Amino acid sequence: MLYRWVFAINLATVAIMALVGGPLIMLLFGAEFASAVPAFQILLIGLAAHGADPVLNGYYIGTGRPELITYTSLAGLVVTVIGDVMLIPAYGLNGAAIASSVAYSVRAAALTAIFLSTTRVSVRALLGIEELTPGPA
């Protein structure tokens, strides 16, 4: 249940940032930062994907498996490096934002996939569609 709440709060915050972030950047930093607005918006996709990562990180630490956090972080790092090398030369700041958003999404998907594969929790239960039955598989 905490997973759903944290994910929902994160998603609501990202939605608010999507609405006010661009104008706020322009207001606070001026027109010379207009090119940062699309990169900011691209990064919001990755932040939305992060969702409930803190909950899963806490779960892995609490169950004595912090190495799983390291593995998923390494997956994100690999995606970031490859994405940066491929996208920054052609797309600059927006390419970096795309690479980062994809990396955040890969890490979040990996954290969730490992959680689902190592517990009896189903995707439907994680989403709140059916009753949660946690425990080792």
PDB file of N, CA and C in Angstrom, residues 71-114:
ATOM      1  N   TYR A  71      22.701  -3.401  -8.216  1.00  0.00           N
ATOM      2  CA  TYR A  71      22.561  -3.965  -9.564  1.00  0.00           C
ATOM      3  C   TYR A  71      21.674  -3.089 -10.444  1.00  0.00           C
ATOM      4  N   THR A  72      20.566  -2.630  -9.876  1.00  0.00           N
ATOM      5  CA  THR A  72      19.669  -1.790 -10.687  1.00  0.00           C
ATOM      6  C   THR A  72      20.303  -0.426 -10.974  1.00  0.00           C
ATOM      7  N   SER A  73      21.071   0.077 -10.021  1.00  0.00           N
ATOM      8  CA  SER A  73      21.782   1.339 -10.255  1.00  0.00           C
ATOM      9  C   SER A  73      22.831   1.179 -11.349  1.00  0.00           C
ATOM     10  N   LEU A  74      23.498   0.036 -11.373  1.00  0.00           N
ATOM     11  CA  LEU A  74      24.469  -0.228 -12.436  1.00  0.00           C
ATOM     12  C   LEU A  74      23.788  -0.298 -13.797  1.00  0.00           C
ATOM     13  N   ALA A  75      22.603  -0.887 -13.849  1.00  0.00           N
ATOM     14  CA  ALA A  75      21.855  -0.929 -15.112  1.00  0.00           C
ATOM     15  C   ALA A  75      21.542   0.490 -15.568  1.00  0.00           C
ATOM     16  N   GLY A  76      21.117   1.338 -14.639  1.00  0.00           N
ATOM     17  CA  GLY A  76      20.850   2.732 -14.972  1.00  0.00           C
ATOM     18  C   GLY A  76      22.099   3.463 -15.422  1.00  0.00           C
ATOM     19  N   LEU A  77      23.226   3.172 -14.790  1.00  0.00           N
ATOM     20  CA  LEU A  77      24.490   3.804 -15.167  1.00  0.00           C
ATOM     21  C   LEU A  77      24.889   3.424 -16.586  1.00  0.00           C
ATOM     22  N   VAL A  78      24.767   2.148 -16.925  1.00  0.00           N
ATOM     23  CA  VAL A  78      25.111   1.688 -18.273  1.00  0.00           C
ATOM     24  C   VAL A  78      24.239   2.390 -19.311  1.00  0.00           C
ATOM     25  N   VAL A  79      22.944   2.464 -19.041  1.00  0.00           N
ATOM     26  CA  VAL A  79      22.027   3.144 -19.966  1.00  0.00           C
ATOM     27  C   VAL A  79      22.391   4.618 -20.085  1.00  0.00           C
ATOM     28  N   THR A  80      22.736   5.246 -18.969  1.00  0.00           N
ATOM     29  CA  THR A  80      23.120   6.662 -18.999  1.00  0.00           C
ATOM     30  C   THR A  80      24.357   6.892 -19.856  1.00  0.00           C
ATOM     31  N   VAL A  81      25.389   6.096 -19.635  1.00  0.00           N
ATOM     32  CA  VAL A  81      26.642   6.284 -20.380  1.00  0.00           C
ATOM     33  C   VAL A  81      26.426   6.048 -21.871  1.00  0.00           C
ATOM     34  N   ILE A  82      25.760   4.958 -22.212  1.00  0.00           N
ATOM     35  CA  ILE A  82      25.506   4.667 -23.634  1.00  0.00           C
ATOM     36  C   ILE A  82      24.628   5.752 -24.251  1.00  0.00           C
ATOM     37  N   GLY A  83      23.575   6.133 -23.540  1.00  0.00           N
ATOM     38  CA  GLY A  83      22.680   7.175 -24.042  1.00  0.00           C
ATOM     39  C   GLY A  83      23.379   8.510 -24.204  1.00  0.00           C
ATOM     40  N   ASP A  84      24.205   8.876 -23.243  1.00  0.00           N
ATOM     41  CA  ASP A  84      24.934  10.142 -23.346  1.00  0.00           C
ATOM     42  C   ASP A  84      25.881  10.151 -24.534  1.00  0.00           C
ATOM     43  N   VAL A  85      26.615   9.060 -24.699  1.00  0.00           N
ATOM     44  CA  VAL A  85      27.561   8.987 -25.818  1.00  0.00           C
ATOM     45  C   VAL A  85      26.832   9.065 -27.155  1.00  0.00           C
ATOM     46  N   MET A  86      25.666   8.440 -27.230  1.00  0.00           N
ATOM     47  CA  MET A  86      24.921   8.419 -28.486  1.00  0.00           C
ATOM     48  C   MET A  86      24.119   9.698 -28.736  1.00  0.00           C
ATOM     49  N   LEU A  87      23.554  10.298 -27.686  1.00  0.00           N
ATOM     50  CA  LEU A  87      22.590  11.377 -27.876  1.00  0.00           C
ATOM     51  C   LEU A  87      23.125  12.791 -27.672  1.00  0.00           C
ATOM     52  N   ILE A  88      24.079  12.977 -26.785  1.00  0.00           N
ATOM     53  CA  ILE A  88      24.555  14.337 -26.520  1.00  0.00           C
ATOM     54  C   ILE A  88      25.195  14.982 -27.741  1.00  0.00           C
ATOM     55  N   PRO A  89      26.042  14.273 -28.510  1.00  0.00           N
ATOM     56  CA  PRO A  89      26.635  14.949 -29.674  1.00  0.00           C
ATOM     57  C   PRO A  89      25.588  15.473 -30.669  1.00  0.00           C
ATOM     58  N   ALA A  90      24.515  14.731 -30.842  1.00  0.00           N
ATOM     59  CA  ALA A  90      23.502  15.134 -31.823  1.00  0.00           C
ATOM     60  C   ALA A  90      22.434  16.058 -31.244  1.00  0.00           C
ATOM     61  N   TYR A  91      22.073  15.862 -29.968  1.00  0.00           N
ATOM     62  CA  TYR A  91      20.921  16.573 -29.410  1.00  0.00           C
ATOM     63  C   TYR A  91      21.244  17.442 -28.203  1.00  0.00           C
ATOM     64  N   GLY A  92      22.488  17.479 -27.787  1.00  0.00           N
ATOM     65  CA  GLY A  92      22.910  18.346 -26.694  1.00  0.00           C
ATOM     66  C   GLY A  92      22.184  18.085 -25.392  1.00  0.00           C
ATOM     67  N   LEU A  93      21.715  19.157 -24.778  1.00  0.00           N
ATOM     68  CA  LEU A  93      21.042  19.090 -23.481  1.00  0.00           C
ATOM     69  C   LEU A  93      19.825  18.171 -23.514  1.00  0.00           C
ATOM     70  N   ASN A  94      19.033  18.256 -24.574  1.00  0.00           N
ATOM     71  CA  ASN A  94      17.856  17.387 -24.677  1.00  0.00           C
ATOM     72  C   ASN A  94      18.256  15.924 -24.805  1.00  0.00           C
ATOM     73  N   GLY A  95      19.350  15.639 -25.480  1.00  0.00           N
ATOM     74  CA  GLY A  95      19.847  14.267 -25.575  1.00  0.00           C
ATOM     75  C   GLY A  95      20.244  13.726 -24.216  1.00  0.00           C
ATOM     76  N   ALA A  96      20.892  14.573 -23.412  1.00  0.00           N
ATOM     77  CA  ALA A  96      21.261  14.164 -22.051  1.00  0.00           C
ATOM     78  C   ALA A  96      20.011  13.890 -21.219  1.00  0.00           C
ATOM     79  N   ALA A  97      18.995  14.728 -21.384  1.00  0.00           N
ATOM     80  CA  ALA A  97      17.746  14.543 -20.644  1.00  0.00           C
ATOM     81  C   ALA A  97      17.047  13.247 -21.060  1.00  0.00           C
ATOM     82  N   ILE A  98      17.061  12.951 -22.349  1.00  0.00           N
ATOM     83  CA  ILE A  98      16.459  11.703 -22.833  1.00  0.00           C
ATOM     84  C   ILE A  98      17.193  10.507 -22.245  1.00  0.00           C
ATOM     85  N   ALA A  99      18.525  10.529 -22.305  1.00  0.00           N
ATOM     86  CA  ALA A  99      19.317   9.425 -21.765  1.00  0.00           C
ATOM     87  C   ALA A  99      19.031   9.232 -20.275  1.00  0.00           C
ATOM     88  N   SER A 100      18.951  10.323 -19.536  1.00  0.00           N
ATOM     89  CA  SER A 100      18.684  10.227 -18.101  1.00  0.00           C
ATOM     90  C   SER A 100      17.289   9.685 -17.827  1.00  0.00           C
ATOM     91  N   SER A 101      16.291  10.158 -18.562  1.00  0.00           N
ATOM     92  CA  SER A 101      14.924   9.672 -18.350  1.00  0.00           C
ATOM     93  C   SER A 101      14.805   8.186 -18.660  1.00  0.00           C
ATOM     94  N   VAL A 102      15.458   7.758 -19.718  1.00  0.00           N
ATOM     95  CA  VAL A 102      15.443   6.327 -20.044  1.00  0.00           C
ATOM     96  C   VAL A 102      16.147   5.540 -18.947  1.00  0.00           C
ATOM     97  N   ALA A 103      17.269   6.041 -18.456  1.00  0.00           N
ATOM     98  CA  ALA A 103      18.001   5.350 -17.395  1.00  0.00           C
ATOM     99  C   ALA A 103      17.170   5.251 -16.119  1.00  0.00           C
ATOM    100  N   TYR A 104      16.493   6.355 -15.749  1.00  0.00           N
ATOM    101  CA  TYR A 104      15.627   6.320 -14.567  1.00  0.00           C
ATOM    102  C   TYR A 104      14.526   5.275 -14.739  1.00  0.00           C
ATOM    103  N   SER A 105      13.965   5.223 -15.937  1.00  0.00           N
ATOM    104  CA  SER A 105      12.883   4.275 -16.218  1.00  0.00           C
ATOM    105  C   SER A 105      13.368   2.833 -16.174  1.00  0.00           C
ATOM    106  N   VAL A 106      14.545   2.589 -16.717  1.00  0.00           N
ATOM    107  CA  VAL A 106      15.127   1.235 -16.688  1.00  0.00           C
ATOM    108  C   VAL A 106      15.373   0.801 -15.249  1.00  0.00           C
ATOM    109  N   ARG A 107      15.927   1.698 -14.449  1.00  0.00           N
ATOM    110  CA  ARG A 107      16.197   1.361 -13.049  1.00  0.00           C
ATOM    111  C   ARG A 107      14.903   1.069 -12.305  1.00  0.00           C
ATOM    112  N   ALA A 108      13.890   1.899 -12.503  1.00  0.00           N
ATOM    113  CA  ALA A 108      12.602   1.687 -11.835  1.00  0.00           C
ATOM    114  C   ALA A 108      11.969   0.369 -12.263  1.00  0.00           C
ATOM    115  N   ALA A 109      12.035   0.076 -13.558  1.00  0.00           N
ATOM    116  CA  ALA A 109      11.474  -1.187 -14.054  1.00  0.00           C
ATOM    117  C   ALA A 109      12.230  -2.377 -13.477  1.00  0.00           C
ATOM    118  N   ALA A 110      13.538  -2.262 -13.379  1.00  0.00           N
ATOM    119  CA  ALA A 110      14.343  -3.355 -12.822  1.00  0.00           C
ATOM    120  C   ALA A 110      14.030  -3.558 -11.339  1.00  0.00           C
ATOM    121  N   LEU A 111      13.943  -2.469 -10.583  1.00  0.00           N
ATOM    122  CA  LEU A 111      13.591  -2.589  -9.157  1.00  0.00           C
ATOM    123  C   LEU A 111      12.242  -3.284  -8.981  1.00  0.00           C
ATOM    124  N   THR A 112      11.276  -2.872  -9.778  1.00  0.00           N
ATOM    125  CA  THR A 112       9.932  -3.446  -9.675  1.00  0.00           C
ATOM    126  C   THR A 112       9.911  -4.896 -10.133  1.00  0.00           C
ATOM    127  N   ALA A 113      10.593  -5.207 -11.222  1.00  0.00           N
ATOM    128  CA  ALA A 113      10.629  -6.581 -11.727  1.00  0.00           C
ATOM    129  C   ALA A 113      11.270  -7.524 -10.718  1.00  0.00           C
ATOM    130  N   ILE A 114      12.341  -7.077 -10.091  1.00  0.00           N
ATOM    131  CA  ILE A 114      12.986  -7.921  -9.074  1.00  0.00           C
ATOM    132  C   ILE A 114      12.052  -8.125  -7.895  1.00  0.00           C
TER     133      ILE A 114
END
